[in-house]
JSON list of C-alpha atoms and ligand atoms in Angstrom, two decimals:
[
{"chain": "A", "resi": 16, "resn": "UNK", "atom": "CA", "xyz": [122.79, 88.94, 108.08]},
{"chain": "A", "resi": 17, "resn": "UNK", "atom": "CA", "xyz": [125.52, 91.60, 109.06]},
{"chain": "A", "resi": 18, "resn": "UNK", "atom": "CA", "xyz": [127.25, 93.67, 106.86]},
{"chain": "A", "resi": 19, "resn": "UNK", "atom": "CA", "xyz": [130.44, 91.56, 107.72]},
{"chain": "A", "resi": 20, "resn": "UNK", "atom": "CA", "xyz": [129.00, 88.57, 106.25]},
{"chain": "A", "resi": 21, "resn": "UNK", "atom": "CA", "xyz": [127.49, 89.98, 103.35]},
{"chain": "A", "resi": 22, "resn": "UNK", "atom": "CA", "xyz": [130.44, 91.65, 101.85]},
{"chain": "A", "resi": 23, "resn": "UNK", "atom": "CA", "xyz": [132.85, 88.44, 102.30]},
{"chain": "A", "resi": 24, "resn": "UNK", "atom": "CA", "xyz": [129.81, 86.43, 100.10]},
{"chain": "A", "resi": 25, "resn": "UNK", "atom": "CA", "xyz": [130.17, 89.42, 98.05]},
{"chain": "A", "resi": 26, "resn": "UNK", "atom": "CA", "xyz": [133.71, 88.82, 97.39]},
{"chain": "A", "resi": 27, "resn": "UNK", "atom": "CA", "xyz": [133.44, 85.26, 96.66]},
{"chain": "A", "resi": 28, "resn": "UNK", "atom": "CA", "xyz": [130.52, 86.41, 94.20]},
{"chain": "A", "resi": 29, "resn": "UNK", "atom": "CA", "xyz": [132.84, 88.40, 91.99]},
{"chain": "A", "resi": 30, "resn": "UNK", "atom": "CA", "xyz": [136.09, 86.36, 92.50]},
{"chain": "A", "resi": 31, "resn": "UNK", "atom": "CA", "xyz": [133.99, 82.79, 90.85]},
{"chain": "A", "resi": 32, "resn": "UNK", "atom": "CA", "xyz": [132.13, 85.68, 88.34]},
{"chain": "A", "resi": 33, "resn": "UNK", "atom": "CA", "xyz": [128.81, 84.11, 89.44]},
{"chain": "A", "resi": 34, "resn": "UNK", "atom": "CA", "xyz": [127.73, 87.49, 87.54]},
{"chain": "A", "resi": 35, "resn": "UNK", "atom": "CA", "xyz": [128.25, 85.79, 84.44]},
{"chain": "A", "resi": 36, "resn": "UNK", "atom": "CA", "xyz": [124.43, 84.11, 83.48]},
{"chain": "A", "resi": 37, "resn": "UNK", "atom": "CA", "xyz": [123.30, 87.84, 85.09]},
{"chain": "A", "resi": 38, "resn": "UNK", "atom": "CA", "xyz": [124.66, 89.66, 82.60]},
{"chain": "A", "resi": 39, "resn": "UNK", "atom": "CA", "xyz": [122.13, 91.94, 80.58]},
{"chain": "A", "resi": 40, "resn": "UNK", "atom": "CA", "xyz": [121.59, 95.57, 79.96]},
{"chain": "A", "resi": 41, "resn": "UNK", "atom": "CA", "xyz": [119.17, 98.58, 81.27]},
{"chain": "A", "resi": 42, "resn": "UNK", "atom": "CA", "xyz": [116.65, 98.04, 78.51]},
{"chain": "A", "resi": 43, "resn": "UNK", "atom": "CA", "xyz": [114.11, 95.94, 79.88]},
{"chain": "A", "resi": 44, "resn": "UNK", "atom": "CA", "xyz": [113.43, 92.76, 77.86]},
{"chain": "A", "resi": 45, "resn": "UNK", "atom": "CA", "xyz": [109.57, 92.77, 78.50]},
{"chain": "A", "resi": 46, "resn": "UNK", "atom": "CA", "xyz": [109.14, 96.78, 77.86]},
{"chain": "A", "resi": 47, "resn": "UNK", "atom": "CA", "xyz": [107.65, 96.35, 81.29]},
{"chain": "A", "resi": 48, "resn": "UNK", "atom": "CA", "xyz": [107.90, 98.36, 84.72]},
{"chain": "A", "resi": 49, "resn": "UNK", "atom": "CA", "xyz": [106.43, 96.68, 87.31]},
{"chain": "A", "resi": 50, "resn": "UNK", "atom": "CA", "xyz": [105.40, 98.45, 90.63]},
{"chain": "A", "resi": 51, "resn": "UNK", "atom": "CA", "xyz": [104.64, 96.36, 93.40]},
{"chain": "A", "resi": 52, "resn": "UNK", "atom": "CA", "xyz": [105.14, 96.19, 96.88]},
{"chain": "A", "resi": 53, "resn": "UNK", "atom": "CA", "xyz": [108.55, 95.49, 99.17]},
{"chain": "A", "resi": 54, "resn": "UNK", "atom": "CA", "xyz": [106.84, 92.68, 101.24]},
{"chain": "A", "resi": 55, "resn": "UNK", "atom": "CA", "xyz": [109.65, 89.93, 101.90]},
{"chain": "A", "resi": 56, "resn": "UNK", "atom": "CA", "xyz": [107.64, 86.87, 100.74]},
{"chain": "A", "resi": 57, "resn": "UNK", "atom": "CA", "xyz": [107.27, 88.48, 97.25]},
{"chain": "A", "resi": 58, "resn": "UNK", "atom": "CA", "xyz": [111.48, 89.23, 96.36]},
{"chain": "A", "resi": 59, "resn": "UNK", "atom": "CA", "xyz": [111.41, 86.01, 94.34]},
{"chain": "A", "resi": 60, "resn": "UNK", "atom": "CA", "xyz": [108.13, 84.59, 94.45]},
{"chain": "A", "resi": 61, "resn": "UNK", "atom": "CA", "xyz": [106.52, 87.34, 92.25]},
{"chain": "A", "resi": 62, "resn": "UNK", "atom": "CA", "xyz": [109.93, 87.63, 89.38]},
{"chain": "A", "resi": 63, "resn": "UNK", "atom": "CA", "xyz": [109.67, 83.72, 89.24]},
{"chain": "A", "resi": 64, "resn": "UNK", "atom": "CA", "xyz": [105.67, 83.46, 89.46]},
{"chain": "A", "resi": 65, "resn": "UNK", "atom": "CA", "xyz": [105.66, 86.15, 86.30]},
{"chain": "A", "resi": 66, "resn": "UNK", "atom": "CA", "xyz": [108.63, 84.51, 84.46]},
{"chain": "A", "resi": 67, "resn": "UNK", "atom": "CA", "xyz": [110.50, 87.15, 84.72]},
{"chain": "A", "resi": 68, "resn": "UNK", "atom": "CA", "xyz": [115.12, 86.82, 85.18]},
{"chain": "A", "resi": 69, "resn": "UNK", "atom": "CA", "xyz": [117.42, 89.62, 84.92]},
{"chain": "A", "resi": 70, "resn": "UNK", "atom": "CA", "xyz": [116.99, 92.46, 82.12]},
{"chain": "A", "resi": 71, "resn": "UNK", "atom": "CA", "xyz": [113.51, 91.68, 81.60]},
{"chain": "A", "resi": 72, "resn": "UNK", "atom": "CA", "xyz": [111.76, 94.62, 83.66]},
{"chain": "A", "resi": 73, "resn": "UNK", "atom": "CA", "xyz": [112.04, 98.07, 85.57]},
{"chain": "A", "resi": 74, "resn": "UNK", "atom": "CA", "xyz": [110.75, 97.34, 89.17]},
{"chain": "A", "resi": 75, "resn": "UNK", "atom": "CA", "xyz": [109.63, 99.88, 91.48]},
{"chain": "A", "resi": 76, "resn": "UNK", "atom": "CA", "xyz": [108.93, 99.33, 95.19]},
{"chain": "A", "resi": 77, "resn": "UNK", "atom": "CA", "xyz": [107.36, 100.35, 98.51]},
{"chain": "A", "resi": 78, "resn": "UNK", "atom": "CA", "xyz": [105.42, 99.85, 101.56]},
{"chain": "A", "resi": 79, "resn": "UNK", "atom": "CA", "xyz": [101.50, 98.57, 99.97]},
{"chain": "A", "resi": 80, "resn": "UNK", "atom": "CA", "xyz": [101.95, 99.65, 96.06]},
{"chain": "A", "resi": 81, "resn": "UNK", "atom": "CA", "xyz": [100.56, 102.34, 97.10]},
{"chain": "A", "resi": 82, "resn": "UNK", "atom": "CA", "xyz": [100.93, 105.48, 94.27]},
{"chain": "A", "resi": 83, "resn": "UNK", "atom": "CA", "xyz": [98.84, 108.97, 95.11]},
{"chain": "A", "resi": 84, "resn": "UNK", "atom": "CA", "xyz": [100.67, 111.83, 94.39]},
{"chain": "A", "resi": 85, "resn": "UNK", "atom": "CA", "xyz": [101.61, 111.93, 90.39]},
{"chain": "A", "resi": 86, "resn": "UNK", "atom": "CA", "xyz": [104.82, 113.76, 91.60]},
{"chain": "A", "resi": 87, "resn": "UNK", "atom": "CA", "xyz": [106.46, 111.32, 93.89]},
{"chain": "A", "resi": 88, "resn": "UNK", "atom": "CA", "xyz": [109.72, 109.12, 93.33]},
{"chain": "A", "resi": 89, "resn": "UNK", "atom": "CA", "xyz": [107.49, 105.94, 92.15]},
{"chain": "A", "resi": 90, "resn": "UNK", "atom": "CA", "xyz": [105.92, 107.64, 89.47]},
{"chain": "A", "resi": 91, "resn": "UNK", "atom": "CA", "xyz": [109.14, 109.99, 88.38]},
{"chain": "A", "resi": 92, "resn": "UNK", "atom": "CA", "xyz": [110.73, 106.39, 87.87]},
{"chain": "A", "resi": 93, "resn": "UNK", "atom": "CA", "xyz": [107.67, 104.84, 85.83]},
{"chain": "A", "resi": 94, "resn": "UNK", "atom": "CA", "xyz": [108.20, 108.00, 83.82]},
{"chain": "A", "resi": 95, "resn": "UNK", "atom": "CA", "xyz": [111.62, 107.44, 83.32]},
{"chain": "A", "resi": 96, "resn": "UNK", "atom": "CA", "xyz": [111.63, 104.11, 82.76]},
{"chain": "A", "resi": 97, "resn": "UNK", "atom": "CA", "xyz": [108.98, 104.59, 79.48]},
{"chain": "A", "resi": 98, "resn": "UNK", "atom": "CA", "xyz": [110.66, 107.87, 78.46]},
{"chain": "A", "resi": 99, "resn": "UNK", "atom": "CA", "xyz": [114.10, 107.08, 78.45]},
{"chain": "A", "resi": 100, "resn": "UNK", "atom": "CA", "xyz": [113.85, 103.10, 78.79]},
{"chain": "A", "resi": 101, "resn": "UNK", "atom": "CA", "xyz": [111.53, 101.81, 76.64]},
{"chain": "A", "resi": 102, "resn": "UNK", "atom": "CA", "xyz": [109.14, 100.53, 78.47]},
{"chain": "A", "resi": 103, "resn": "UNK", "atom": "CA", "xyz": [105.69, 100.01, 77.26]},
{"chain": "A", "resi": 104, "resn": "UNK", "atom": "CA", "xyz": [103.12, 98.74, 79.89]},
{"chain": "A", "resi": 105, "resn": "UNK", "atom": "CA", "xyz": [103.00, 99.19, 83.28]},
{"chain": "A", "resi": 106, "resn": "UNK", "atom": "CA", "xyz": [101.52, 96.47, 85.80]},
{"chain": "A", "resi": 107, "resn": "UNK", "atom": "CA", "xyz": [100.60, 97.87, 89.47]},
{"chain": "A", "resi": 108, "resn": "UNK", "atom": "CA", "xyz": [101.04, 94.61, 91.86]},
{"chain": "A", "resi": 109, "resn": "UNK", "atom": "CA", "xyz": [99.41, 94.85, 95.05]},
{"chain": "A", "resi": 110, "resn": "UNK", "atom": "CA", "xyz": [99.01, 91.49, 97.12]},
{"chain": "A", "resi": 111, "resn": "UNK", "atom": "CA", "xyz": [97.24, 90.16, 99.82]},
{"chain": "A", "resi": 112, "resn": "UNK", "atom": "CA", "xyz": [97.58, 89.59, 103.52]},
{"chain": "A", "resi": 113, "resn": "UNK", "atom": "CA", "xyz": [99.34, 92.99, 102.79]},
{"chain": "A", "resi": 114, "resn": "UNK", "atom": "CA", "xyz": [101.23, 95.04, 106.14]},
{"chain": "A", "resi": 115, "resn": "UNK", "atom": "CA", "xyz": [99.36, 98.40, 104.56]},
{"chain": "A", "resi": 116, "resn": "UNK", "atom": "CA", "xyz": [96.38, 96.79, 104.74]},
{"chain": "A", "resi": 117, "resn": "UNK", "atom": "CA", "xyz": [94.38, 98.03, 107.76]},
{"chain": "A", "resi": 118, "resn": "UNK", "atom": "CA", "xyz": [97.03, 100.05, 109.29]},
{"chain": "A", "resi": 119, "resn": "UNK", "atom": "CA", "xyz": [96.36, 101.21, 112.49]},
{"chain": "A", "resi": 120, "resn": "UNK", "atom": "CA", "xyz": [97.50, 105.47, 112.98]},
{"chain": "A", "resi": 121, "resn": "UNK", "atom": "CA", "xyz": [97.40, 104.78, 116.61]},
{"chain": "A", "resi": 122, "resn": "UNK", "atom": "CA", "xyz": [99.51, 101.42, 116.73]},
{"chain": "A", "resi": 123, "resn": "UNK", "atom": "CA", "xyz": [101.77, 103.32, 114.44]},
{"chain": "A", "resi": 124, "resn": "UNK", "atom": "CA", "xyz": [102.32, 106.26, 116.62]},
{"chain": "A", "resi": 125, "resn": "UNK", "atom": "CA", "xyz": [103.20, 103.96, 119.90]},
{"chain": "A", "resi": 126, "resn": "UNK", "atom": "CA", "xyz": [105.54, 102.50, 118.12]},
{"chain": "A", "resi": 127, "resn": "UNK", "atom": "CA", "xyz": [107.47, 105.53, 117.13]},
{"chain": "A", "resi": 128, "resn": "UNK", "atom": "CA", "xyz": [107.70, 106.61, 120.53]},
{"chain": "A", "resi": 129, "resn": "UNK", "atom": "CA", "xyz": [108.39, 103.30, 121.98]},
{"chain": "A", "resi": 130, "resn": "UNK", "atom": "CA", "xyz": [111.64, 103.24, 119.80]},
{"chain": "A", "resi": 131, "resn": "UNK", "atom": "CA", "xyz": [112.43, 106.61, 120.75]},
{"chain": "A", "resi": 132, "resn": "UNK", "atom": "CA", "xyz": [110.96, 108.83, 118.86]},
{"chain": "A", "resi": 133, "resn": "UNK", "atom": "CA", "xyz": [109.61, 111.71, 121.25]},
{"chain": "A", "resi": 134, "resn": "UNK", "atom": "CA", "xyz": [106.66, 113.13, 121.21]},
{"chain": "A", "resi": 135, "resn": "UNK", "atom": "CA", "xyz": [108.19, 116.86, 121.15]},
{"chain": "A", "resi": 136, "resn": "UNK", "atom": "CA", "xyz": [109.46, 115.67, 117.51]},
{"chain": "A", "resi": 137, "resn": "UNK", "atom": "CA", "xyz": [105.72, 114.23, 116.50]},
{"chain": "A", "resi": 138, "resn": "UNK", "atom": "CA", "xyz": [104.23, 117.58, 117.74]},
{"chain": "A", "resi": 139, "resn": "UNK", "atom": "CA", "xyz": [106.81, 119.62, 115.96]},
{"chain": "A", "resi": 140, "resn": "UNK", "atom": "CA", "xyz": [106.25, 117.48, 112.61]},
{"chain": "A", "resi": 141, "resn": "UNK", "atom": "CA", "xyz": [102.81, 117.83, 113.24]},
{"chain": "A", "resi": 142, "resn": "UNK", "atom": "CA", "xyz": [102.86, 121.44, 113.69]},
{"chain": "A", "resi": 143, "resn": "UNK", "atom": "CA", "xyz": [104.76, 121.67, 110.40]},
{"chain": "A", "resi": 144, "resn": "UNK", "atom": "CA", "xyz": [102.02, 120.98, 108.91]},
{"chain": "A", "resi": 145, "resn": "UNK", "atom": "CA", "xyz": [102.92, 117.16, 108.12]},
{"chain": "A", "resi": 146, "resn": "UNK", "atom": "CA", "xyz": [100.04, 114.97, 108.87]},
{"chain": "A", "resi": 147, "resn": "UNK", "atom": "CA", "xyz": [101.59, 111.63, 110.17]},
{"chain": "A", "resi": 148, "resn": "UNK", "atom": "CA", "xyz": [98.12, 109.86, 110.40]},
{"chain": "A", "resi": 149, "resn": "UNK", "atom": "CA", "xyz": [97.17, 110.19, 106.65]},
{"chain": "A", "resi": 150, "resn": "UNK", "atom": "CA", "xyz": [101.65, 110.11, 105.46]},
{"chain": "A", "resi": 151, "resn": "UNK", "atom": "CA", "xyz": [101.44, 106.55, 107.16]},
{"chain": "A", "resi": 152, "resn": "UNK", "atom": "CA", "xyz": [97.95, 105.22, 106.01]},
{"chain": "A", "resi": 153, "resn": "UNK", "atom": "CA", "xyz": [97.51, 102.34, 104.50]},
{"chain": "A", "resi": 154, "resn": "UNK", "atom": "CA", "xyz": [94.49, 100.82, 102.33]},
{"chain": "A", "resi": 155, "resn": "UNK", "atom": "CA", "xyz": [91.23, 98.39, 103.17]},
{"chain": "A", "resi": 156, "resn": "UNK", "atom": "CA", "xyz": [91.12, 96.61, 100.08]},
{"chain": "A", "resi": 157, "resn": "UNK", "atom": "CA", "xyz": [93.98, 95.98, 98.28]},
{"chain": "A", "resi": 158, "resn": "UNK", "atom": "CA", "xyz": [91.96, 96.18, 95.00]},
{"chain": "A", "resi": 159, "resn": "UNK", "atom": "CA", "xyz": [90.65, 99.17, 95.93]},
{"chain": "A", "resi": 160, "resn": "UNK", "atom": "CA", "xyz": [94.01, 100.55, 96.37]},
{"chain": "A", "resi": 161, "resn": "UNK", "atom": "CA", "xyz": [95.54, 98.98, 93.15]},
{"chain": "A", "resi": 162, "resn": "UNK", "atom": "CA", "xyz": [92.95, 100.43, 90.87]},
{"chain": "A", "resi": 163, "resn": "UNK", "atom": "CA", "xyz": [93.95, 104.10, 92.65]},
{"chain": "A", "resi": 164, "resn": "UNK", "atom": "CA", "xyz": [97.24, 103.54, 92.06]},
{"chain": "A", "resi": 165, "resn": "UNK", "atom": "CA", "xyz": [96.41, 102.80, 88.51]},
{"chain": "A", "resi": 166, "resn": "UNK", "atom": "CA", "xyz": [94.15, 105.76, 87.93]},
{"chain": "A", "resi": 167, "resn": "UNK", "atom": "CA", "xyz": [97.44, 107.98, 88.89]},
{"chain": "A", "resi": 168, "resn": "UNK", "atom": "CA", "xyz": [99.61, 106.65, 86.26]},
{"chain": "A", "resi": 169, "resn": "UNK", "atom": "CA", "xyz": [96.68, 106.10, 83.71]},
{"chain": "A", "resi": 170, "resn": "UNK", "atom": "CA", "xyz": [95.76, 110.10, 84.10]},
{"chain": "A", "resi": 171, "resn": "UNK", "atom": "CA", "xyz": [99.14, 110.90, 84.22]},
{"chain": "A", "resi": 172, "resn": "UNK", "atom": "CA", "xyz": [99.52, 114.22, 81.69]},
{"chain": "A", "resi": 173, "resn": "UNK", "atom": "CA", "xyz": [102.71, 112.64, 80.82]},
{"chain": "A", "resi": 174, "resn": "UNK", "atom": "CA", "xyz": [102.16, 109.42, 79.93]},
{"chain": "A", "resi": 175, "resn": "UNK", "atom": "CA", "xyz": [102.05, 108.48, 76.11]},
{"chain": "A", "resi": 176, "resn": "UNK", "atom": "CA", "xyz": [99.17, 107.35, 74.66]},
{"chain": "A", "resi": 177, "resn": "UNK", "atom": "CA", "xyz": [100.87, 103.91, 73.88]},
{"chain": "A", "resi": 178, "resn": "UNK", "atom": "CA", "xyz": [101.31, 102.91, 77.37]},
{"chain": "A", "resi": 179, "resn": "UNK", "atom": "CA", "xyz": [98.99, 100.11, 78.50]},
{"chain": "A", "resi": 180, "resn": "UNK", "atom": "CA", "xyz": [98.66, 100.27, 82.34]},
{"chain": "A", "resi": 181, "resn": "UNK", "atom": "CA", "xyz": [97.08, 96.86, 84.64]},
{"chain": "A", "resi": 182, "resn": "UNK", "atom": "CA", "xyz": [96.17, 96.55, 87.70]},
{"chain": "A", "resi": 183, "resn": "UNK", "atom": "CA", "xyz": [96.86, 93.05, 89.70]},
{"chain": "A", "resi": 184, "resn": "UNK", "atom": "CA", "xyz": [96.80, 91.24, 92.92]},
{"chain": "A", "resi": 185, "resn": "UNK", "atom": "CA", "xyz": [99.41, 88.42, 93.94]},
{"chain": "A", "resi": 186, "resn": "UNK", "atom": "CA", "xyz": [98.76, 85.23, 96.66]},
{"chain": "A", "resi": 187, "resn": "UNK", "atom": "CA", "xyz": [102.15, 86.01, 98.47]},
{"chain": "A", "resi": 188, "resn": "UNK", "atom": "CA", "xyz": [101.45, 82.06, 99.19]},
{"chain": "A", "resi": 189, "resn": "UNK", "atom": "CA", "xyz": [101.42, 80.81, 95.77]},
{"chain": "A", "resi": 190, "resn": "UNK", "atom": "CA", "xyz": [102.17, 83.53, 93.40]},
{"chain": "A", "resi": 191, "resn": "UNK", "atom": "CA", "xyz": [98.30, 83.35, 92.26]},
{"chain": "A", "resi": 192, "resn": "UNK", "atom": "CA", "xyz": [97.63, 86.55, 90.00]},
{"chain": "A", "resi": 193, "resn": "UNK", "atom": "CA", "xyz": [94.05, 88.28, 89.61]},
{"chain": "A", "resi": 194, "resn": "UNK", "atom": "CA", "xyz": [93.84, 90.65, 87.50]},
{"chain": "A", "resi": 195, "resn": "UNK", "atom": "CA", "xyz": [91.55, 93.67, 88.94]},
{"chain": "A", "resi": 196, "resn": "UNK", "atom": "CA", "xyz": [92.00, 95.92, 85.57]},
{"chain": "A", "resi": 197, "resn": "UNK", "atom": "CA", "xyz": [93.22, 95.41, 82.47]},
{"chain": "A", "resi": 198, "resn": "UNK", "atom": "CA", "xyz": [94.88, 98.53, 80.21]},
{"chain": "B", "resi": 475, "resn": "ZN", "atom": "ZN1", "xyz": [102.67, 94.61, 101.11]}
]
């Protein structure tokens, strides 16, 4: 959809107020930050499959739910959302039939330089001392991966002690949830 298009059904949103039912506040209803995964087929499958509208959660994304450095922008915004927005449990989502899921550092690097990307600039980043193999990688088992994303925010020095923190897997098919560990 181009940008064209998207800000003229932007206009007509605000012009009919279509905002109205959305209307809510930055508290989350639930006490809940969610941090799952930006895969397409989860956008409203996983809100509707949880029962979840507007104002009821914080929700953090990225490529595989994947959380290993307790520094990083995903955890500074679980930390924010319990420290300055109430939230009280924290569910990790990871899902199946995942694109991090058996990533292939080779396949990866083609494809920067087919789009472009030359390989001066991947030597020079490489020299730098930034490892584009292991930035990039992904996970085998997406339970696996889910329970190390949980172990970060569990072990977390600054997480209070109220905080309950679960680890889950969603069917990006049917919206199926399996809980891998519970908080
Ligand atoms: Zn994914």
């Amino acid at each position: 959809m181009h940008l064209d298009n998207m800000l003229a059904f932007n206009k007509d949103f605000v012009n009919q107020e279509k905002y109205e039912s959305l209307r809510t506040d930055n508290i989350p209803n639930k006490r809940t930050v969610i941090f799952t995964c930006m895969d397409t087929r989860l956008t409203e499958l996983l809100p509707k499959a949880l029962d979840i509208t507007n104002g009821d959660v914080k929700m953090v994304k990225n490529a595989g739910a994947i959380l290993r450095d307790p520094f990083d922008s995903i955890m500074k915004s679980i930390l924010v959302a319990i420290h300055e927005l109430k939230a009280e449990q924290v569910m990790v989502i990871g899902h199946h039939d995942c694109g991090m899921s058996h990533t292939d550092p080779e396949a990866f690097k083609q494809g920067l330089l087919d789009k472009g990307i030359s390989e001066e600039t991947l030597n020079t980043l490489t020299h730098s001392g930034i490892d584009l193999e292991n930035e990039f990688s992904g996970f085998d088992s997406v339970e696996n991966s889910v329970e190390e994303s949980v172990s970060v925010v569990r072990n977390h020095p600054l997480l209070p002690s109220y905080v309950t923190v679960h680890g889950l897997v969603i069917d990006p098919a049917t919206g199926k949830l399996d809980l891998v560990t519970r908080g």
